[in-house]
């Protein structure tokens, strides 16, 4: 017993010693010197180690409680949904489209997985084809919405559906006019606001109406504007005064349109100056009784006794004017002469006692009459202009009438005569004013308004002033050479006083004429081709210069000579280098004058002043030819062979002139 107690005592002492050794407290720091490995639990955090690979290193996330992306910490309670530092992607490896799992795998859409983004979120407009049907939209305004008629096959009124095979006849939802808003004839629809007046598919309010009643909006068959003001006015928009068309436009009178009321219809008394000549009255008892324009045009040239009235002045120029009876003619020219002081104006309605008619190369002219009586002024002329632009030719029944041509092209120029084409008409002659400042040339385009004339059986358009032309465009014309300068041209010979009798027939046209046989002989001594287009010839007596001729589309070759006559026809035999032209008169005074030639800009090319020596029935010529050293002398003196009075186009002795 005692032995056992001793043994127990020793054992207890040993246990106490063991506990003392094992459980004694040691507060000293571990020795980490030389430690380089990152090892959890050794109490050391060597350089380069972090809490991620050695839990003995300080934890940077200790005390962090907020879920913040990118700070490397995932506090308790945070997930990858609100902190990308937390764990792996919960949707990684998810491939099925499942609603409510928080994942939207590749290939899934909102249509099969409500976790995917809704493409229609925020869409409010009803738009076809965008895949969205916003709140408030229906299939009627957005074909992405459910079609309430899908699967409907029965024709039922009022269900909003029109199945295939149904029509408006068995289903009032099949309206072919639904959505139609325009008033269109023959489409079977009469939209709101349309009437039969603008859509013949609407009910005709005049159907069955047969009486002609004003202001009921109907014009039954057989009614006209005369008995029902609802019928269409056939004269609406008519502005021209035309006989027998049933219309009398504003501004027209019975004088120019027989559809207008005749102010003389009920006049029976013979009264002067009332504009009427009742049946039974004569010129002796009523000065309103007149001879018609037709009667005048049918009269023979010479002395006449005709009372012309009424007639309208349609065109006037410096030496006369043209009278026309109506919008469609006939007409006649009144020639007053160079000294005429205008006593009528365009638009005047006149009465005239005619005492003489003249046939001037085929053109009938009134050349003598008593004082003109102006009955009215300012009458319209535009409605009386006859438009030939489509291709109508100037012919006999248009003589002296006012016409219009638009879009004409000049195809050739021969002095004052232009050949033009317009519409379907070609080779039409247009005779121009001799002093025109326009640079006529082949290729130019223009509009023309003026009278029709005649010369020796050729009907033509006649211009007396540049104002007859509009829209003149010479941009397509070709040049004939360089522009002339002073010294390029020489006035070699000129004739101011043609000899009397046949000896003075300088242009060889068979008759001597003191105006027409005057001439200028001009030579190109420059050695270059010269473009004389626009060059003017004028006389300047007493510093009162007047242009006598303007060259139109004209080139004078090097060594060429141009002979410009006062008129008539140049019919002599000329050398090959000579060109002849005819003016409307040069007006070279026998007692002395100044001859000037200017370029197109008005710069002088040459000027020569002569005195009484010009009136000796002989030309004045340079002698020797083209030599300006000794000036001019009488041709009768210079021609020592036969004392000839002139030699237009040749040298003094009749040989070719060679500049």
XYZ file of C-alpha atoms in Angstrom, residues 129-370:
242
model
C -39.581 46.365 -88.212
C -37.619 47.418 -85.099
C -38.684 44.304 -83.176
C -40.349 46.356 -80.419
C -43.981 46.939 -79.485
C -43.996 49.791 -76.926
C -46.894 50.251 -74.542
C -49.878 51.770 -76.340
C -48.866 50.451 -79.773
C -50.953 47.984 -81.757
C -50.493 45.960 -84.918
C -52.303 48.729 -86.795
C -49.423 51.155 -86.219
C -46.522 48.774 -85.434
C -46.159 45.435 -87.233
C -43.902 44.182 -84.377
C -46.980 43.998 -82.153
C -49.156 40.944 -82.110
C -51.476 40.718 -85.133
C -55.006 40.376 -83.751
C -56.168 39.131 -87.140
C -53.668 36.289 -87.368
C -55.602 33.087 -87.891
C -58.886 34.888 -88.617
C -60.504 33.391 -91.734
C -64.151 34.423 -91.507
C -65.540 37.596 -93.142
C -67.087 39.389 -90.151
C -68.085 43.085 -90.062
C -66.540 45.246 -87.386
C -63.848 42.846 -86.127
C -61.098 44.972 -87.617
C -59.891 42.105 -89.809
C -60.088 41.495 -93.535
C -59.035 37.860 -94.147
C -57.795 36.704 -97.550
C -60.727 36.292 -99.960
C -62.945 38.840 -98.209
C -64.050 42.089 -99.869
C -65.841 45.247 -98.789
C -69.055 43.643 -100.062
C -69.028 40.917 -97.325
C -66.722 42.494 -94.706
C -66.848 46.213 -93.965
C -63.312 45.979 -92.565
C -62.075 45.498 -96.170
C -62.393 49.209 -97.237
C -60.219 49.905 -100.352
C -60.426 53.622 -99.626
C -59.121 53.407 -96.087
C -56.223 55.836 -95.781
C -56.963 57.532 -99.120
C -56.872 61.333 -98.668
C -56.239 62.662 -102.187
C -59.049 63.608 -104.557
C -58.276 61.422 -107.601
C -60.650 60.662 -110.456
C -61.602 57.051 -111.178
C -59.929 55.444 -108.121
C -63.310 54.493 -106.668
C -62.796 56.627 -103.538
C -64.258 59.930 -102.367
C -62.150 61.002 -99.349
C -63.478 63.458 -96.810
C -63.400 67.010 -98.183
C -63.590 65.903 -101.826
C -66.519 66.751 -104.093
C -67.609 65.784 -107.583
C -65.919 68.946 -108.829
C -62.463 67.545 -108.036
C -63.147 63.787 -107.774
C -65.613 62.087 -110.105
C -65.934 59.178 -107.650
C -67.982 61.451 -105.362
C -71.727 61.838 -105.794
C -72.581 64.172 -108.694
C -74.902 66.844 -107.273
C -75.987 67.676 -110.807
C -77.074 64.160 -111.732
C -80.623 64.413 -113.009
C -80.575 68.234 -113.312
C -81.909 69.280 -116.757
C -82.878 72.956 -116.355
C -80.430 75.773 -117.227
C -80.382 77.702 -113.938
C -77.789 80.290 -112.924
C -75.719 79.725 -109.778
C -76.903 76.164 -109.025
C -73.455 74.819 -109.801
C -74.753 72.673 -112.655
C -74.483 72.941 -116.427
C -76.914 70.374 -117.899
C -76.518 68.996 -121.403
C -77.537 71.621 -123.968
C -76.883 74.600 -121.677
C -74.194 77.204 -122.461
C -72.683 80.217 -120.729
C -75.295 82.295 -122.552
C -78.218 80.763 -120.569
C -76.471 79.247 -117.523
C -73.554 80.997 -115.822
C -72.491 77.681 -114.283
C -71.356 76.460 -117.697
C -67.692 76.823 -118.685
C -66.849 80.082 -120.422
C -65.234 79.088 -123.760
C -63.532 82.492 -123.845
C -61.803 82.086 -120.484
C -58.090 82.795 -120.996
C -58.531 84.126 -124.542
C -56.523 87.342 -124.941
C -56.097 87.752 -128.706
C -58.513 89.713 -130.853
C -59.540 87.067 -133.431
C -62.531 87.248 -135.730
C -65.229 84.551 -135.555
C -63.951 82.718 -132.444
C -66.989 83.824 -130.443
C -64.860 85.749 -127.942
C -64.241 89.435 -127.310
C -61.278 89.678 -124.894
C -60.683 92.754 -122.761
C -59.189 95.568 -124.826
C -60.652 94.314 -128.119
C -63.251 96.242 -130.064
C -65.410 95.559 -133.093
C -62.692 97.244 -135.163
C -60.245 94.400 -134.487
C -62.580 91.541 -133.463
C -65.983 91.041 -135.087
C -67.115 89.011 -132.050
C -67.231 92.233 -130.023
C -70.369 94.300 -129.944
C -70.802 96.437 -133.055
C -71.317 100.006 -131.820
C -72.899 100.828 -135.159
C -75.377 97.935 -135.208
C -78.429 100.134 -134.604
C -77.164 103.394 -136.119
C -79.237 104.507 -139.132
C -78.355 108.200 -139.516
C -75.454 109.524 -141.594
C -73.456 111.445 -138.985
C -69.848 112.547 -139.357
C -67.269 111.339 -136.853
C -69.468 108.850 -135.003
C -67.411 105.990 -136.389
C -70.426 104.505 -138.185
C -71.445 104.314 -141.842
C -75.059 103.111 -141.929
C -76.538 101.536 -145.035
C -77.306 104.157 -147.667
C -74.656 106.604 -146.460
C -71.666 107.568 -148.619
C -68.421 109.457 -148.156
C -70.269 112.542 -149.393
C -72.842 112.357 -146.572
C -70.827 110.670 -143.801
C -67.081 110.913 -143.427
C -67.115 107.630 -141.497
C -67.876 105.782 -144.719
C -64.495 104.401 -145.742
C -62.715 102.327 -148.303
C -61.423 99.101 -146.845
C -57.747 98.160 -146.683
C -58.562 95.376 -149.146
C -59.899 97.989 -151.591
C -56.751 100.092 -151.175
C -54.416 97.139 -151.701
C -56.317 96.192 -154.813
C -55.992 99.654 -156.359
C -53.424 100.357 -159.084
C -50.365 102.487 -158.305
C -50.751 106.150 -159.152
C -53.259 108.861 -158.233
C -56.189 107.569 -156.151
C -59.096 108.965 -154.176
C -59.580 106.615 -151.235
C -60.840 107.222 -147.713
C -58.990 104.697 -145.520
C -60.472 104.151 -142.071
C -60.064 102.937 -139.521
C -56.491 101.632 -139.505
C -53.991 101.192 -136.704
C -50.339 102.265 -136.639
C -48.409 99.079 -135.771
C -44.831 100.136 -136.570
C -43.058 103.468 -137.122
C -39.554 104.457 -138.182
C -37.707 107.619 -139.213
C -39.247 107.887 -142.692
C -42.729 106.456 -142.283
C -44.973 103.889 -140.649
C -47.218 100.884 -141.261
C -51.016 100.741 -141.036
C -52.946 97.523 -140.363
C -56.702 96.954 -140.612
C -57.080 94.172 -138.033
C -55.183 91.550 -136.056
C -54.920 89.395 -139.176
C -54.299 92.190 -141.684
C -54.187 93.396 -144.334
C -51.679 96.240 -143.997
C -49.856 98.903 -145.996
C -46.717 101.015 -145.648
C -46.921 104.819 -145.528
C -43.712 106.404 -146.835
C -43.259 110.008 -145.636
C -39.618 110.673 -146.653
C -36.424 111.761 -144.946
C -37.810 115.144 -143.809
C -40.909 113.746 -142.108
C -41.816 114.981 -138.649
C -43.757 112.233 -136.946
C -47.447 113.090 -136.524
C -48.621 109.601 -135.515
C -47.439 107.001 -132.984
C -47.681 103.258 -132.626
C -51.134 102.401 -131.282
C -52.925 105.315 -132.992
C -56.208 104.474 -134.735
C -56.352 106.791 -137.763
C -58.408 107.891 -140.736
C -56.667 108.997 -143.908
C -57.629 110.353 -147.327
C -55.134 108.673 -149.665
C -54.241 110.451 -152.922
C -51.277 108.451 -154.262
C -50.020 104.871 -154.210
C -46.541 103.787 -155.342
C -45.176 100.376 -156.231
C -41.597 100.404 -154.904
C -39.968 97.281 -156.309
C -43.137 95.343 -155.557
C -43.916 96.902 -152.159
C -47.158 98.922 -152.165
C -46.710 102.284 -150.424
C -48.945 105.242 -149.657
C -46.809 108.152 -150.830
C -49.328 111.023 -150.729
C -52.336 111.737 -148.531
C -54.245 114.525 -146.833
